[in-house]
Amino acid sequence: QVTLRESGPALVKPTQTLTLTCTFSGFSLSTSGMCVSWIRQPPGKALEWLARIDWDDDKYYSTSLKTRLTISKDTSKNQVVLTMTNMDPVDTATYYCARMGFYGDALDYWGQGTLVTVSS
Amino acid sequence: QSVLTQPPSVSGAPGQRVTISCTGSSSNIGAGYDVHWYQQLPGTAPKLLIYGNNNRPSGVPDRFSGSKSGTSASLAITGLQAEDEADYYCQSFDSSLSGSRVFGGGTKLTVL
């Protein structure tokens, strides 16, 4: 059974760095073809893809946010970490991690999401 | 402004058929990249509905189907049910955005 769970602070201050952890089970990021992506959704708005890390440690970032994002993995812990620097109130959103790779680049399993509010 | 354009809302009565369009360009859907569809029920995480343009993961009813032509894709829902009321998102890959996956702006389906 594949599960993913996001964890991190619920509240960050403007200019701070956000660190989110995705802990997963039921698959391994050392398996060829497996990937994990981060996606966010501001309240009442659309989904926005942020970043992806592959089994071979290839990394991809949203063009508009790439200067602020870093994605990494700890295969032994089944975790993927996303950091986003210089947080702003417009970054307030629910942040999801999701698995990719079983059905091409479709996101077939999602975490429940974690709401991050940026406010002083 | 999303790279993939969806109508903000669609509606239909129970039992009817509705379609949701997803319009892209020559750097995404028109370039042959796969389109995937997600259903997001209120207050929940998105769920994969259609992958690879027209394939259903196991457990997704065959009332849901996808198609793609040119620079657009469509999601069709037949035999509309009250439980289908949700937001629907398309997703693809865009070659002009350095490996970025892109989502549509989402469509709210209301079952009348």
Coordinates of C-alpha atoms in Angstrom, one line a residue:
Chain A
Q1 CA 0.0 0.0 0.0
V2 CA 1.4 3.3 -1.1
T3 CA 1.1 6.2 1.3
L4 CA 2.7 9.7 1.4
R5 CA 2.6 12.2 4.3
E6 CA 3.8 15.8 4.3
S7 CA 5.1 17.4 7.4
G8 CA 6.5 20.8 8.3
P9 CA 5.6 24.1 10.0
A10 CA 2.0 25.4 9.7
L11 CA 3.2 29.0 10.1
V12 CA 6.3 30.7 8.8
K13 CA 7.2 34.4 8.8
P14 CA 7.9 36.4 5.7
T15 CA 11.6 36.0 4.4
Q16 CA 12.0 32.8 6.3
T17 CA 12.9 29.5 4.7
L18 CA 10.3 26.7 4.6
T19 CA 11.4 23.1 4.9
L20 CA 8.8 20.4 4.2
T21 CA 9.3 16.6 4.5
C22 CA 7.5 14.0 2.5
T23 CA 7.6 10.6 4.2
F24 CA 6.4 7.7 2.1
S25 CA 5.9 4.0 2.2
G26 CA 4.9 1.2 -0.2
F27 CA 7.6 2.0 -2.8
S28 CA 11.3 2.9 -3.0
L29 CA 12.9 5.9 -4.6
S30 CA 15.8 3.7 -5.5
T31 CA 13.6 1.8 -8.0
S32 CA 14.2 2.8 -11.6
G33 CA 11.5 5.1 -12.9
M34 CA 10.1 6.2 -9.5
C35 CA 9.9 9.9 -8.8
V36 CA 8.3 12.2 -6.2
S37 CA 6.9 15.7 -7.0
W38 CA 5.8 18.6 -4.8
I39 CA 2.6 20.5 -5.8
R40 CA 0.9 23.4 -4.0
Q41 CA -2.5 24.9 -4.0
P42 CA -3.3 28.4 -2.6
P43 CA -6.7 28.6 -0.9
G44 CA -9.4 28.5 -3.5
K45 CA -7.0 28.4 -6.4
A46 CA -5.5 25.9 -8.8
L47 CA -2.8 23.4 -8.4
E48 CA 0.8 24.5 -9.1
W49 CA 3.6 22.0 -9.8
L50 CA 6.8 22.9 -7.9
A51 CA 9.5 20.3 -8.2
R52 CA 10.4 16.7 -8.8
I53 CA 13.2 14.3 -7.9
D54 CA 13.9 11.1 -9.6
W55 CA 15.3 7.7 -8.5
D56 CA 18.6 8.6 -10.1
D57 CA 18.7 12.0 -8.3
D58 CA 17.8 14.0 -11.3
K59 CA 15.9 17.1 -10.2
Y60 CA 13.5 19.4 -12.0
Y61 CA 12.0 22.7 -10.8
S62 CA 9.2 25.1 -11.7
T63 CA 10.7 27.7 -14.0
S64 CA 9.1 30.5 -12.1
L65 CA 10.3 29.3 -8.7
K66 CA 13.6 27.5 -9.4
T67 CA 15.8 30.1 -7.7
R68 CA 14.0 29.5 -4.4
L69 CA 13.5 25.8 -4.4
T70 CA 15.7 22.9 -3.5
I71 CA 14.6 19.2 -3.5
S72 CA 16.5 16.3 -2.1
K73 CA 15.9 12.7 -1.0
D74 CA 17.0 10.3 1.7
T75 CA 16.4 6.9 0.2
S76 CA 17.2 5.1 3.4
K77 CA 14.6 7.0 5.3
N78 CA 12.0 7.0 2.4
Q79 CA 11.9 10.8 2.6
V80 CA 11.9 13.7 0.2
V81 CA 12.6 17.2 1.4
L82 CA 11.6 20.5 -0.2
T83 CA 13.0 23.8 0.9
M84 CA 11.7 27.2 -0.3
T85 CA 13.5 30.3 0.6
N86 CA 12.4 33.9 1.1
M87 CA 8.8 33.0 1.9
D88 CA 6.1 35.6 1.2
P89 CA 2.4 35.7 2.1
V90 CA 1.5 34.8 -1.5
D91 CA 3.2 31.4 -0.8
T92 CA 0.4 30.6 1.6
A93 CA -1.0 27.3 0.3
T94 CA -1.6 23.6 0.9
Y95 CA 1.6 21.7 -0.1
Y96 CA 1.3 18.2 -1.4
C97 CA 3.8 15.5 -2.3
A98 CA 2.9 12.9 -4.8
R99 CA 4.4 9.8 -6.4
M100 CA 5.2 9.8 -10.1
G101 CA 6.5 7.0 -12.3
F102 CA 4.1 4.1 -12.3
Y103 CA 1.9 5.7 -15.0
G104 CA 4.5 7.7 -16.8
D105 CA 4.5 11.2 -15.4
A106 CA 1.0 11.0 -13.9
L107 CA 0.8 11.6 -10.1
D108 CA -0.9 8.4 -8.9
Y109 CA -0.6 8.7 -5.2
W110 CA -0.9 12.0 -3.2
G111 CA -0.4 12.9 0.4
Q112 CA -3.2 14.6 2.3
G113 CA -1.4 17.9 2.1
T114 CA -0.1 20.4 4.7
L115 CA -1.3 23.9 5.0
V116 CA 1.4 26.5 5.3
T117 CA 0.5 30.1 6.2
V118 CA 3.0 32.9 5.7
S119 CA 2.4 35.7 8.1
S120 CA 4.2 37.9 10.5
Chain B
Q1 CA -2.7 32.5 -16.0
S2 CA -2.3 28.7 -16.4
V3 CA -0.5 27.3 -19.4
L4 CA -3.4 24.9 -19.9
T5 CA -6.8 26.5 -20.2
Q6 CA -9.9 25.0 -18.7
P7 CA -13.4 26.4 -18.4
P8 CA -13.9 27.7 -14.8
S9 CA -17.2 25.8 -14.4
V10 CA -19.5 23.2 -16.1
S11 CA -22.8 21.8 -14.9
G12 CA -25.1 19.0 -15.7
A13 CA -28.1 17.1 -14.3
P14 CA -27.9 13.6 -12.9
G15 CA -27.6 11.0 -15.6
Q16 CA -26.4 13.5 -18.2
R17 CA -23.0 13.6 -20.0
V18 CA -20.6 16.5 -19.5
T19 CA -17.2 17.3 -21.0
I20 CA -14.4 19.4 -19.7
S21 CA -11.9 20.8 -22.1
C22 CA -8.2 21.5 -21.6
T23 CA -6.5 23.7 -24.3
G24 CA -2.8 23.9 -24.6
S25 CA -0.3 24.8 -27.3
S26 CA 2.4 23.4 -29.5
S27 CA 4.9 23.2 -26.6
N28 CA 2.7 20.9 -24.5
I29 CA -0.4 19.0 -25.6
G30 CA 0.2 19.8 -29.3
A31 CA 3.8 18.4 -29.0
G32 CA 2.4 15.0 -28.2
Y33 CA 2.9 15.0 -24.5
D34 CA 0.5 13.0 -22.4
V35 CA -2.4 14.6 -20.6
H36 CA -3.6 13.4 -17.2
W37 CA -6.8 14.3 -15.3
Y38 CA -7.4 14.6 -11.6
Q39 CA -10.5 14.9 -9.5
Q40 CA -10.4 16.9 -6.3
L41 CA -13.4 16.5 -4.0
P42 CA -14.0 19.3 -1.5
G43 CA -11.4 19.4 1.2
T44 CA -9.4 16.4 -0.1
A45 CA -6.2 15.8 -2.1
P46 CA -6.5 15.4 -5.8
K47 CA -7.0 11.8 -7.1
L48 CA -5.7 10.5 -10.5
L49 CA -8.7 9.9 -12.8
I50 CA -7.2 9.5 -16.3
Y51 CA -3.5 8.9 -17.2
G52 CA -1.8 8.9 -20.6
N53 CA -4.7 10.8 -22.3
N54 CA -7.3 8.0 -22.1
N55 CA -6.4 5.3 -19.5
R56 CA -8.1 4.7 -16.2
P57 CA -6.3 3.5 -13.1
S58 CA -7.9 0.5 -11.5
G59 CA -11.0 1.5 -9.5
V60 CA -12.0 4.5 -11.6
P61 CA -15.4 3.9 -13.1
D62 CA -15.7 3.6 -16.9
R63 CA -18.1 6.6 -16.8
F64 CA -14.9 8.7 -16.9
S65 CA -13.0 8.8 -20.2
G66 CA -10.3 11.0 -21.8
S67 CA -9.4 12.0 -25.3
K68 CA -6.8 14.2 -27.0
S69 CA -6.7 15.9 -30.4
G70 CA -4.2 18.5 -31.6
T71 CA -3.5 21.0 -28.9
S72 CA -6.5 20.1 -26.7
A73 CA -7.7 17.3 -24.5
S74 CA -11.1 16.5 -23.0
L75 CA -12.5 14.6 -20.0
A76 CA -16.0 13.2 -20.5
I77 CA -18.2 12.0 -17.7
T78 CA -21.3 10.0 -18.5
G79 CA -24.2 9.1 -16.2
L80 CA -23.5 12.1 -14.0
Q81 CA -23.9 11.4 -10.3
A82 CA -24.1 13.8 -7.3
E83 CA -20.8 12.4 -6.0
D84 CA -19.0 13.6 -9.2
E85 CA -19.4 17.2 -8.0
A86 CA -15.7 18.3 -7.6
D87 CA -12.9 20.2 -9.2
Y88 CA -11.2 18.7 -12.2
Y89 CA -7.6 19.4 -13.3
C90 CA -5.7 18.5 -16.4
Q91 CA -1.9 18.2 -16.4
S92 CA 0.8 17.8 -19.0
F93 CA 4.4 18.5 -19.7
D94 CA 5.7 21.7 -21.3
S95 CA 8.9 21.7 -23.3
S96 CA 9.3 25.5 -23.2
L97 CA 9.5 25.5 -19.4
S98 CA 12.6 23.4 -18.7
G99 CA 11.0 20.2 -17.6
S100 CA 8.1 21.7 -15.9
R101 CA 4.9 19.8 -15.4
V102 CA 1.9 22.1 -15.8
F103 CA -1.7 22.1 -14.6
G104 CA -4.8 23.6 -16.0
G105 CA -6.7 26.2 -14.0
G106 CA -9.3 23.7 -12.9
T107 CA -13.0 23.3 -13.6
K108 CA -15.7 23.2 -11.0
L109 CA -18.3 20.6 -11.9
T110 CA -21.8 21.2 -10.4
V111 CA -24.4 18.5 -10.5
L112 CA -27.7 20.2 -10.7

